[in-house]
Amino acid sequence: MDYAFSARMRALRPSAIREIMKNFNSPDRIMLAGGNPAAESFPLKEIRELSAEILTDKANEIFQYGVSEGYVPLREAVLARLSGQFSLPQGAGNELVITSGSQQAVDLTCRAFLDENDVVLCEDPSYMGALNIFRSYNARLVGVRGSSDGLDPEHLEELLKTEKRVKLLYVIPNFQNPSGVTTSLEKRKAIYALCKKYGIVLIEDNPYGELRFKGEAIPPIKSFDDEGLVVYCGSFSKIFSAGIRIGFSFASPEISRRIALGKQVADVHTNSYAQVLLHAFMQKHDLDAHVRGIQGLYRQKAALMLEGVRANLPECSFVEPEGGLFVWVRSPREDAFPFCVLAAKRNVAIVPGSAFAVNPDAPSPSFRLNFSTPSDEQMERGLKILGECMKEFLKS
Amino acid sequence: MDYAFSARMRALRPSAIREIMKNFNSPDRIMLAGGNPAAESFPLKEIRELSAEILTDKANEIFQYGVSEGYVPLREAVLARLSGQFSLPQGAGNELVITSGSQQAVDLTCRAFLDENDVVLCEDPSYMGALNIFRSYNARLVGVRGSSDGLDPEHLEELLKTEKRVKLLYVIPNFQNPSGVTTSLEKRKAIYALCKKYGIVLIEDNPYGELRFKGEAIPPIKSFDDEGLVVYCGSFSKIFSAGIRIGFSFASPEISRRIALGKQVADVHTNSYAQVLLHAFMQKHDLDAHVRGIQGLYRQKAALMLEGVRANLPECSFVEPEGGLFVWVRSPREDAFPFCVLAAKRNVAIVPGSAFAVNPDAPSPSFRLNFSTPSDEQMERGLKILGECMKEFLKS
């Protein structure tokens, strides 16, 4: 059958990770390619207790249809938590919509704003899941140059001046995926000022923000947002559980109304068990303390990985991340893809940089390593193998 | 702030139901407007037991990221159940993707197929949630005329001949929402033959199919599908729980691959607790027996409602539904909207027919009543009030 699929679908490609992972089923494989949180980060004991309680006390809330905006007590609890994390300009009314992960918050923002051939500006490289969202709306992606403290405001302004039909700017300001870069306060302010000057809506995606294990927290761009231009997307995937699929958008009432309408169209509402469970956890337990535990775990794991990178890949460079899940390593060669293939042959999975590029056909010198899921032993063994592969790669 | 929202969003309107329901908070209100399953239809006792088990035995499957296609044991169980319900033509390879309700299965099918200004053909009236999906892709909706045994194949062919860029046909063959109509076997075959002749993909949405409380089951259009043209969308909202958000698409491998890719983009995967829970229920309990219990409940409730409609609304006509959740009542006036407003003033919520129309500006003589959620007493009282409102309405 020769199907007339949409143009948007033809723009999507099978992910480079999946291609590399094909036939990657060996029992002694080492996965440094994932983006999963550590299994130890899920509060299982507490969840089991709470689950029995809510299935008795909140059965109708859990099993009947809910509202598209999300379970009201959870919305209130998340709002209260946000207000504890940062302050907003006077008079900035914002509303929260619970989504199926922050992935869906980004998707619904695009549904609200993007027409075909609109331009989305973003960091390059950036999170491939978001790039695929933009591609699936037939948007034109344009990458903004950046450095170790975030994207370059001069280049951003140049693009805002020259590109027609720019609708959205997409930024991950904390421990960016894949680069690990954190945007400085100065640059956050400059970026917001440009959005204001050119009337551009900014998607501030912050799934890793709470995973800071070093340095001081920097206020989100949303905290300067006195004109309602920022859609702040948050997630509980990395600080509570990924499989429960809970994230949220936090934006002006007008934008939130469109996001909620899109949510109703997309899947009616987010699954209620997870919403009620997360709310019960936030009521009865100390989520901040739980997050500090995860930060401690990742601090150790990141240190071990950086030590291994320094020892085994002395030819490579990297920006030391202050949080998140990843180390982004730059090889001395223009195209690190063959190195990733060598590693896969030795049963070590890593992600080639091209997977995160605005133009996935361009070669990338870099690759991404994940430290949250492998065991310490796997990490050490994996990095040793990567060191051997790098020697072979640089000889060829 | 003057936002540049997408054209697709401007095409969506706030739902007529929501407008009517505004300020509808009186404690003695009677809700005949909903589409919720009865609270008695959720197997709570079994869920509580299974929940404790799976949170111990399947914690990693539940709380870690899962695959976009869905939890493999659940996909296998649903496939096995489908094969017990109907047979497929020889050699028809089909695959299943678990979605966040059948709403999302329809949405992802549209993402796979629709470009702006493509035409979607559908029954008129039809499920407003699906009509809003099509509108949100900037598709042009064209209604096909129908009668008490389904849409008119002659009119369908006329439209297939004259309309340019028809991509999809959307049909709810069992106990259609809102009309309650069941498409006859003859018409199902004729509709499929036309899809084949004109190379059109058909979305067969079957959320109510298992809620048959009268007459014999008719094979789905999917059962004739020897060319992989039908995307069959199913749901567990009405036979297990709505709040868990589990549905699925069942289509050819090529279409399923696009749906899974769209799923990955939209929200990564469906929440895992609900997938693991539903699978455990299907393993350890008799879902068919549970469904028969729900059928019995709705048989009684539908009978009570039809009795009430005959007694209180003798001026109106209706097609007696053989299943589902709704009775679609036709008033003797061209526009029943003012009648719905009268009812709302008397604290009885019903849905005006225009809410389900392809052209929501056109008046509709009909309104939709729901019998699954109100208590028997509420139904009787509500219908009595509707009878009084109808007298007032017809006098005016």
PDB file of N, CA, C and O in Angstrom, chain A residues 2-39:
ATOM      1  N   ASP A   2       0.568   2.189  -0.869  1.00  0.00           N
ATOM      2  CA  ASP A   2       1.365   3.407  -0.973  1.00  0.00           C
ATOM      3  C   ASP A   2       0.601   4.537  -0.272  1.00  0.00           C
ATOM      4  O   ASP A   2      -0.252   5.183  -0.863  1.00  0.00           O
ATOM      5  N   TYR A   3       0.881   4.747   0.999  1.00  0.00           N
ATOM      6  CA  TYR A   3       0.116   5.697   1.798  1.00  0.00           C
ATOM      7  C   TYR A   3       0.523   7.138   1.529  1.00  0.00           C
ATOM      8  O   TYR A   3       1.701   7.423   1.325  1.00  0.00           O
ATOM      9  N   ALA A   4      -0.452   8.033   1.576  1.00  0.00           N
ATOM     10  CA  ALA A   4      -0.168   9.465   1.407  1.00  0.00           C
ATOM     11  C   ALA A   4       0.066  10.100   2.772  1.00  0.00           C
ATOM     12  O   ALA A   4      -0.752  10.870   3.269  1.00  0.00           O
ATOM     13  N   PHE A   5       1.182   9.744   3.413  1.00  0.00           N
ATOM     14  CA  PHE A   5       1.478  10.306   4.724  1.00  0.00           C
ATOM     15  C   PHE A   5       1.673  11.807   4.630  1.00  0.00           C
ATOM     16  O   PHE A   5       1.995  12.349   3.570  1.00  0.00           O
ATOM     17  N   SER A   6       1.495  12.479   5.754  1.00  0.00           N
ATOM     18  CA  SER A   6       1.631  13.934   5.784  1.00  0.00           C
ATOM     19  C   SER A   6       3.084  14.349   5.565  1.00  0.00           C
ATOM     20  O   SER A   6       4.017  13.591   5.843  1.00  0.00           O
ATOM     21  N   ALA A   7       3.258  15.565   5.070  1.00  0.00           N
ATOM     22  CA  ALA A   7       4.608  16.104   4.884  1.00  0.00           C
ATOM     23  C   ALA A   7       5.339  16.147   6.212  1.00  0.00           C
ATOM     24  O   ALA A   7       6.532  15.860   6.297  1.00  0.00           O
ATOM     25  N   ARG A   8       4.602  16.485   7.289  1.00  0.00           N
ATOM     26  CA  ARG A   8       5.232  16.580   8.615  1.00  0.00           C
ATOM     27  C   ARG A   8       5.902  15.258   8.982  1.00  0.00           C
ATOM     28  O   ARG A   8       6.949  15.218   9.594  1.00  0.00           O
ATOM     29  N   MET A   9       5.270  14.146   8.634  1.00  0.00           N
ATOM     30  CA  MET A   9       5.802  12.836   9.003  1.00  0.00           C
ATOM     31  C   MET A   9       7.018  12.495   8.168  1.00  0.00           C
ATOM     32  O   MET A   9       7.947  11.863   8.638  1.00  0.00           O
ATOM     33  N   ARG A  10       6.997  12.932   6.915  1.00  0.00           N
ATOM     34  CA  ARG A  10       8.151  12.644   6.069  1.00  0.00           C
ATOM     35  C   ARG A  10       9.387  13.392   6.565  1.00  0.00           C
ATOM     36  O   ARG A  10      10.509  13.004   6.285  1.00  0.00           O
ATOM     37  N   ALA A  11       9.175  14.490   7.327  1.00  0.00           N
ATOM     38  CA  ALA A  11      10.303  15.268   7.849  1.00  0.00           C
ATOM     39  C   ALA A  11      10.989  14.565   9.026  1.00  0.00           C
ATOM     40  O   ALA A  11      12.116  14.882   9.367  1.00  0.00           O
ATOM     41  N   LEU A  12      10.292  13.633   9.652  1.00  0.00           N
ATOM     42  CA  LEU A  12      10.878  12.930  10.796  1.00  0.00           C
ATOM     43  C   LEU A  12      11.748  11.778  10.309  1.00  0.00           C
ATOM     44  O   LEU A  12      11.420  11.104   9.352  1.00  0.00           O
ATOM     45  N   ARG A  13      12.841  11.537  11.036  1.00  0.00           N
ATOM     46  CA  ARG A  13      13.681  10.403  10.664  1.00  0.00           C
ATOM     47  C   ARG A  13      13.785   9.473  11.851  1.00  0.00           C
ATOM     48  O   ARG A  13      13.716   9.900  12.987  1.00  0.00           O
ATOM     49  N   PRO A  14      14.038   8.199  11.546  1.00  0.00           N
ATOM     50  CA  PRO A  14      14.293   7.280  12.655  1.00  0.00           C
ATOM     51  C   PRO A  14      15.509   7.783  13.412  1.00  0.00           C
ATOM     52  O   PRO A  14      16.459   8.282  12.818  1.00  0.00           O
ATOM     53  N   SER A  15      15.492   7.685  14.727  1.00  0.00           N
ATOM     54  CA  SER A  15      16.553   8.299  15.515  1.00  0.00           C
ATOM     55  C   SER A  15      17.854   7.533  15.356  1.00  0.00           C
ATOM     56  O   SER A  15      17.879   6.304  15.226  1.00  0.00           O
ATOM     57  N   ALA A  16      18.935   8.295  15.369  1.00  0.00           N
ATOM     58  CA  ALA A  16      20.276   7.713  15.220  1.00  0.00           C
ATOM     59  C   ALA A  16      20.551   6.737  16.356  1.00  0.00           C
ATOM     60  O   ALA A  16      21.220   5.719  16.169  1.00  0.00           O
ATOM     61  N   ILE A  17      20.015   7.053  17.550  1.00  0.00           N
ATOM     62  CA  ILE A  17      20.228   6.153  18.679  1.00  0.00           C
ATOM     63  C   ILE A  17      19.630   4.789  18.361  1.00  0.00           C
ATOM     64  O   ILE A  17      20.261   3.754  18.534  1.00  0.00           O
ATOM     65  N   ARG A  18      18.384   4.799  17.861  1.00  0.00           N
ATOM     66  CA  ARG A  18      17.738   3.519  17.562  1.00  0.00           C
ATOM     67  C   ARG A  18      18.519   2.720  16.529  1.00  0.00           C
ATOM     68  O   ARG A  18      18.617   1.508  16.617  1.00  0.00           O
ATOM     69  N   GLU A  19      19.093   3.428  15.541  1.00  0.00           N
ATOM     70  CA  GLU A  19      19.877   2.728  14.524  1.00  0.00           C
ATOM     71  C   GLU A  19      21.083   2.048  15.167  1.00  0.00           C
ATOM     72  O   GLU A  19      21.386   0.895  14.882  1.00  0.00           O
ATOM     73  N   ILE A  20      21.761   2.786  16.042  1.00  0.00           N
ATOM     74  CA  ILE A  20      22.936   2.227  16.704  1.00  0.00           C
ATOM     75  C   ILE A  20      22.541   1.062  17.622  1.00  0.00           C
ATOM     76  O   ILE A  20      23.253   0.078  17.760  1.00  0.00           O
ATOM     77  N   MET A  21      21.363   1.201  18.241  1.00  0.00           N
ATOM     78  CA  MET A  21      20.959   0.220  19.237  1.00  0.00           C
ATOM     79  C   MET A  21      20.429  -1.081  18.634  1.00  0.00           C
ATOM     80  O   MET A  21      20.254  -2.060  19.345  1.00  0.00           O
ATOM     81  N   LYS A  22      20.146  -1.054  17.341  1.00  0.00           N
ATOM     82  CA  LYS A  22      19.681  -2.274  16.679  1.00  0.00           C
ATOM     83  C   LYS A  22      20.663  -3.407  16.942  1.00  0.00           C
ATOM     84  O   LYS A  22      21.871  -3.232  16.822  1.00  0.00           O
ATOM     85  N   ASN A  23      20.170  -4.553  17.240  1.00  0.00           N
ATOM     86  CA  ASN A  23      21.006  -5.719  17.521  1.00  0.00           C
ATOM     87  C   ASN A  23      21.931  -5.495  18.709  1.00  0.00           C
ATOM     88  O   ASN A  23      22.996  -6.082  18.803  1.00  0.00           O
ATOM     89  N   PHE A  24      21.511  -4.624  19.600  1.00  0.00           N
ATOM     90  CA  PHE A  24      22.364  -4.325  20.738  1.00  0.00           C
ATOM     91  C   PHE A  24      21.775  -4.996  21.970  1.00  0.00           C
ATOM     92  O   PHE A  24      21.309  -4.352  22.893  1.00  0.00           O
ATOM     93  N   ASN A  25      21.759  -6.323  21.967  1.00  0.00           N
ATOM     94  CA  ASN A  25      21.059  -7.035  23.028  1.00  0.00           C
ATOM     95  C   ASN A  25      21.967  -7.902  23.878  1.00  0.00           C
ATOM     96  O   ASN A  25      21.504  -8.672  24.694  1.00  0.00           O
ATOM     97  N   SER A  26      23.258  -7.773  23.684  1.00  0.00           N
ATOM     98  CA  SER A  26      24.196  -8.596  24.429  1.00  0.00           C
ATOM     99  C   SER A  26      23.997  -8.373  25.932  1.00  0.00           C
ATOM    100  O   SER A  26      23.773  -7.258  26.379  1.00  0.00           O
ATOM    101  N   PRO A  27      24.104  -9.454  26.732  1.00  0.00           N
ATOM    102  CA  PRO A  27      23.891  -9.294  28.172  1.00  0.00           C
ATOM    103  C   PRO A  27      24.974  -8.440  28.838  1.00  0.00           C
ATOM    104  O   PRO A  27      24.727  -7.822  29.868  1.00  0.00           O
ATOM    105  N   ASP A  28      26.189  -8.384  28.268  1.00  0.00           N
ATOM    106  CA  ASP A  28      27.219  -7.560  28.906  1.00  0.00           C
ATOM    107  C   ASP A  28      27.379  -6.198  28.226  1.00  0.00           C
ATOM    108  O   ASP A  28      28.413  -5.556  28.328  1.00  0.00           O
ATOM    109  N   ARG A  29      26.318  -5.764  27.552  1.00  0.00           N
ATOM    110  CA  ARG A  29      26.333  -4.429  26.958  1.00  0.00           C
ATOM    111  C   ARG A  29      26.381  -3.371  28.073  1.00  0.00           C
ATOM    112  O   ARG A  29      25.896  -3.591  29.183  1.00  0.00           O
ATOM    113  N   ILE A  30      26.952  -2.228  27.739  1.00  0.00           N
ATOM    114  CA  ILE A  30      27.011  -1.122  28.703  1.00  0.00           C
ATOM    115  C   ILE A  30      26.296   0.075  28.087  1.00  0.00           C
ATOM    116  O   ILE A  30      26.689   0.575  27.041  1.00  0.00           O
ATOM    117  N   MET A  31      25.227   0.501  28.754  1.00  0.00           N
ATOM    118  CA  MET A  31      24.389   1.560  28.219  1.00  0.00           C
ATOM    119  C   MET A  31      24.837   2.909  28.769  1.00  0.00           C
ATOM    120  O   MET A  31      24.526   3.251  29.905  1.00  0.00           O
ATOM    121  N   LEU A  32      25.579   3.654  27.943  1.00  0.00           N
ATOM    122  CA  LEU A  32      25.896   5.037  28.327  1.00  0.00           C
ATOM    123  C   LEU A  32      25.123   5.988  27.413  1.00  0.00           C
ATOM    124  O   LEU A  32      25.436   7.168  27.310  1.00  0.00           O
ATOM    125  N   ALA A  33      24.111   5.444  26.721  1.00  0.00           N
ATOM    126  CA  ALA A  33      23.385   6.214  25.711  1.00  0.00           C
ATOM    127  C   ALA A  33      22.054   6.758  26.222  1.00  0.00           C
ATOM    128  O   ALA A  33      21.484   7.651  25.620  1.00  0.00           O
ATOM    129  N   GLY A  34      21.545   6.215  27.289  1.00  0.00           N
ATOM    130  CA  GLY A  34      20.186   6.551  27.723  1.00  0.00           C
ATOM    131  C   GLY A  34      20.056   7.949  28.282  1.00  0.00           C
ATOM    132  O   GLY A  34      21.019   8.719  28.374  1.00  0.00           O
ATOM    133  N   GLY A  35      18.838   8.275  28.663  1.00  0.00           N
ATOM    134  CA  GLY A  35      18.586   9.539  29.346  1.00  0.00           C
ATOM    135  C   GLY A  35      17.662   9.257  30.515  1.00  0.00           C
ATOM    136  O   GLY A  35      16.969  10.138  30.997  1.00  0.00           O
ATOM    137  N   ASN A  36      17.661   8.012  30.966  1.00  0.00           N
ATOM    138  CA  ASN A  36      16.773   7.606  32.056  1.00  0.00           C
ATOM    139  C   ASN A  36      17.301   8.078  33.403  1.00  0.00           C
ATOM    140  O   ASN A  36      18.511   8.116  33.609  1.00  0.00           O
ATOM    141  N   PRO A  37      16.409   8.387  34.317  1.00  0.00           N
ATOM    142  CA  PRO A  37      16.849   8.616  35.692  1.00  0.00           C
ATOM    143  C   PRO A  37      17.292   7.295  36.321  1.00  0.00           C
ATOM    144  O   PRO A  37      16.919   6.224  35.849  1.00  0.00           O
ATOM    145  N   ALA A  38      18.085   7.387  37.378  1.00  0.00           N
ATOM    146  CA  ALA A  38      18.522   6.186  38.093  1.00  0.00           C
ATOM    147  C   ALA A  38      17.322   5.517  38.743  1.00  0.00           C
ATOM    148  O   ALA A  38      16.438   6.199  39.272  1.00  0.00           O
ATOM    149  N   ALA A  39      17.302   4.179  38.725  1.00  0.00           N
ATOM    150  CA  ALA A  39      16.191   3.444  39.342  1.00  0.00           C
ATOM    151  C   ALA A  39      16.093   3.779  40.832  1.00  0.00           C
ATOM    152  O   ALA A  39      15.004   3.791  41.410  1.00  0.00           O
TER     153      ALA A  39
END
